[in-house]
Amino acid sequence: MTVSLAGLGMGSALLERSGSKPTWAIVLCVVALCADVSFFSIGLGPVTWVYSSEVFPTRLRAQGTSLAIAVNRLVSGAVAMSFLSISREITFGGMFLVLAGLMGLATVFFYFFLPETKGKSLEEIGALFEDKD
């Protein structure tokens, strides 16, 4: 997703600055957008919902998942509501480059701070998140 968003940002920035609209830049933007949506659909989109339902202890799972969903919706709304205002200030391409940077930081965070839960039972996942103090 980071590479796709960076490609969309660079293609958009080129199209904004160019008097002529190079076909290859338009194709780059379309391919990058399709790639970003595809990678989100097979990765971060469903994983967010699965991970949030696995990481909370059984006794707090309903409340924790509800809170995670509420925060997800609020942040999504804030991004959607501010996108056009911010893109007017830093350009459309610049906005996608900022999103690519945020996605890069998120990838580093996910890799280093969120343990893998694939193939583990809920009890094993619970042990991963227990307070070790």
Short mmCIF file of C-alpha atoms in Angstrom, two decimals:
data_model
loop_
_atom_site.label_atom_id
_atom_site.label_comp_id
_atom_site.label_asym_id
_atom_site.label_seq_id
_atom_site.Cartn_x
_atom_site.Cartn_y
_atom_site.Cartn_z
CA MET A 1 0.00 0.00 0.00
CA THR A 2 2.89 2.36 0.76
CA VAL A 3 4.38 1.93 -2.71
CA SER A 4 0.96 2.27 -4.35
CA LEU A 5 0.17 5.48 -2.47
CA ALA A 6 3.61 6.88 -3.29
CA GLY A 7 3.07 6.06 -6.98
CA LEU A 8 -0.34 7.73 -6.88
CA GLY A 9 1.16 10.77 -5.17
CA MET A 10 4.02 11.11 -7.65
CA GLY A 11 1.74 10.56 -10.65
CA SER A 12 -0.77 13.10 -9.35
CA ALA A 13 1.97 15.64 -8.58
CA LEU A 14 3.35 15.25 -12.10
CA LEU A 15 -0.08 15.70 -13.65
CA GLU A 16 -0.72 18.82 -11.55
CA ARG A 17 2.54 20.44 -12.68
CA SER A 18 2.50 19.32 -16.29
CA GLY A 19 0.94 21.40 -19.03
CA SER A 20 0.35 18.30 -21.10
CA LYS A 21 -1.09 15.23 -19.49
CA PRO A 22 1.31 12.35 -20.21
CA THR A 23 -0.54 9.11 -20.79
CA TRP A 24 1.99 7.14 -18.75
CA ALA A 25 1.32 9.34 -15.69
CA ILE A 26 -2.43 8.79 -16.02
CA VAL A 27 -1.86 5.04 -16.33
CA LEU A 28 0.45 5.16 -13.26
CA CYS A 29 -2.28 6.85 -11.23
CA VAL A 30 -4.96 4.37 -12.31
CA VAL A 31 -2.73 1.33 -11.69
CA ALA A 32 -1.52 2.71 -8.34
CA LEU A 33 -5.09 3.39 -7.20
CA CYS A 34 -6.25 -0.10 -8.21
CA ALA A 35 -3.20 -1.64 -6.51
CA ASP A 36 -3.82 0.31 -3.30
CA VAL A 37 -7.46 -0.76 -3.14
CA SER A 38 -6.47 -4.37 -3.91
CA PHE A 39 -3.74 -4.49 -1.26
CA PHE A 40 -6.07 -2.89 1.29
CA SER A 41 -8.79 -5.44 0.48
CA ILE A 42 -6.50 -8.43 1.05
CA GLY A 43 -4.47 -6.96 3.89
CA LEU A 44 -5.18 -4.08 6.20
CA GLY A 45 -8.94 -3.96 5.58
CA PRO A 46 -9.95 -7.38 6.94
CA VAL A 47 -6.96 -7.76 9.27
CA THR A 48 -8.08 -4.72 11.27
CA TRP A 49 -11.38 -6.39 12.10
CA VAL A 50 -9.89 -9.81 12.79
CA TYR A 51 -7.04 -8.49 14.93
CA SER A 52 -9.29 -6.27 17.05
CA SER A 53 -11.54 -9.23 17.83
CA GLU A 54 -8.56 -11.42 18.85
CA VAL A 55 -6.49 -9.14 21.06
CA PHE A 56 -9.03 -8.40 23.79
CA PRO A 57 -9.49 -10.86 26.66
CA THR A 58 -12.72 -12.84 26.53
CA ARG A 59 -14.35 -10.91 29.39
CA LEU A 60 -13.72 -7.57 27.62
CA ARG A 61 -13.97 -8.64 23.98
CA ALA A 62 -17.37 -7.07 23.24
CA GLN A 63 -16.50 -3.72 24.83
CA GLY A 64 -13.00 -3.65 23.35
CA THR A 65 -14.16 -4.51 19.85
CA SER A 66 -16.94 -1.91 20.11
CA LEU A 67 -14.42 0.73 21.14
CA ALA A 68 -12.04 -0.31 18.33
CA ILE A 69 -14.85 -0.04 15.77
CA ALA A 70 -15.92 3.36 17.10
CA VAL A 71 -12.35 4.69 16.92
CA ASN A 72 -11.93 3.21 13.43
CA ARG A 73 -15.09 4.95 12.21
CA LEU A 74 -14.19 8.27 13.84
CA VAL A 75 -10.70 8.29 12.33
CA SER A 76 -12.05 7.26 8.92
CA GLY A 77 -14.57 10.08 9.11
CA ALA A 78 -11.91 12.59 10.13
CA VAL A 79 -9.70 11.55 7.20
CA ALA A 80 -12.61 11.76 4.76
CA MET A 81 -13.79 15.13 6.09
CA SER A 82 -10.32 16.71 6.02
CA PHE A 83 -8.96 15.20 2.80
CA LEU A 84 -10.13 17.92 0.40
CA SER A 85 -9.18 20.79 2.72
CA ILE A 86 -5.68 19.43 3.27
CA SER A 87 -5.21 18.53 -0.40
CA ARG A 88 -6.02 22.13 -1.37
CA GLU A 89 -3.20 23.30 0.90
CA ILE A 90 -0.51 20.74 0.02
CA THR A 91 -1.81 19.61 -3.42
CA PHE A 92 -3.59 16.41 -4.31
CA GLY A 93 -0.34 14.56 -5.04
CA GLY A 94 1.18 15.85 -1.80
CA MET A 95 -1.74 14.44 0.17
CA PHE A 96 -1.14 10.96 -1.24
CA LEU A 97 2.57 11.26 -0.47
CA VAL A 98 1.66 12.13 3.15
CA LEU A 99 -0.64 9.09 3.24
CA ALA A 100 2.19 6.95 1.84
CA GLY A 101 4.46 8.19 4.64
CA LEU A 102 1.81 7.41 7.26
CA MET A 103 1.33 3.96 5.77
CA GLY A 104 5.09 3.40 5.93
CA LEU A 105 5.12 4.37 9.62
CA ALA A 106 2.11 2.14 10.25
CA THR A 107 3.90 -0.78 8.57
CA VAL A 108 6.91 -0.35 10.85
CA PHE A 109 4.59 -0.14 13.88
CA PHE A 110 2.70 -3.28 12.85
CA TYR A 111 5.90 -5.22 12.24
CA PHE A 112 7.59 -4.37 15.54
CA PHE A 113 4.72 -3.99 18.00
CA LEU A 114 1.88 -6.31 16.94
CA PRO A 115 2.58 -10.03 17.34
CA GLU A 116 1.52 -12.56 14.70
CA THR A 117 -1.71 -14.36 15.64
CA LYS A 118 -2.04 -16.66 12.63
CA GLY A 119 -2.58 -20.28 13.63
CA LYS A 120 -2.80 -19.53 17.36
CA SER A 121 -5.71 -20.33 19.64
CA LEU A 122 -7.42 -17.56 21.58
CA GLU A 123 -5.69 -18.81 24.74
CA GLU A 124 -2.26 -18.54 23.09
CA ILE A 125 -3.12 -15.06 21.82
CA GLY A 126 -4.24 -14.09 25.32
CA ALA A 127 -0.88 -15.22 26.68
CA LEU A 128 0.89 -12.96 24.14
CA PHE A 129 -0.88 -9.90 25.54
CA GLU A 130 -0.76 -10.75 29.25
CA ASP A 131 0.93 -8.26 31.54
CA LYS A 132 4.27 -9.84 32.34
CA ASP A 133 4.94 -7.66 35.43
#
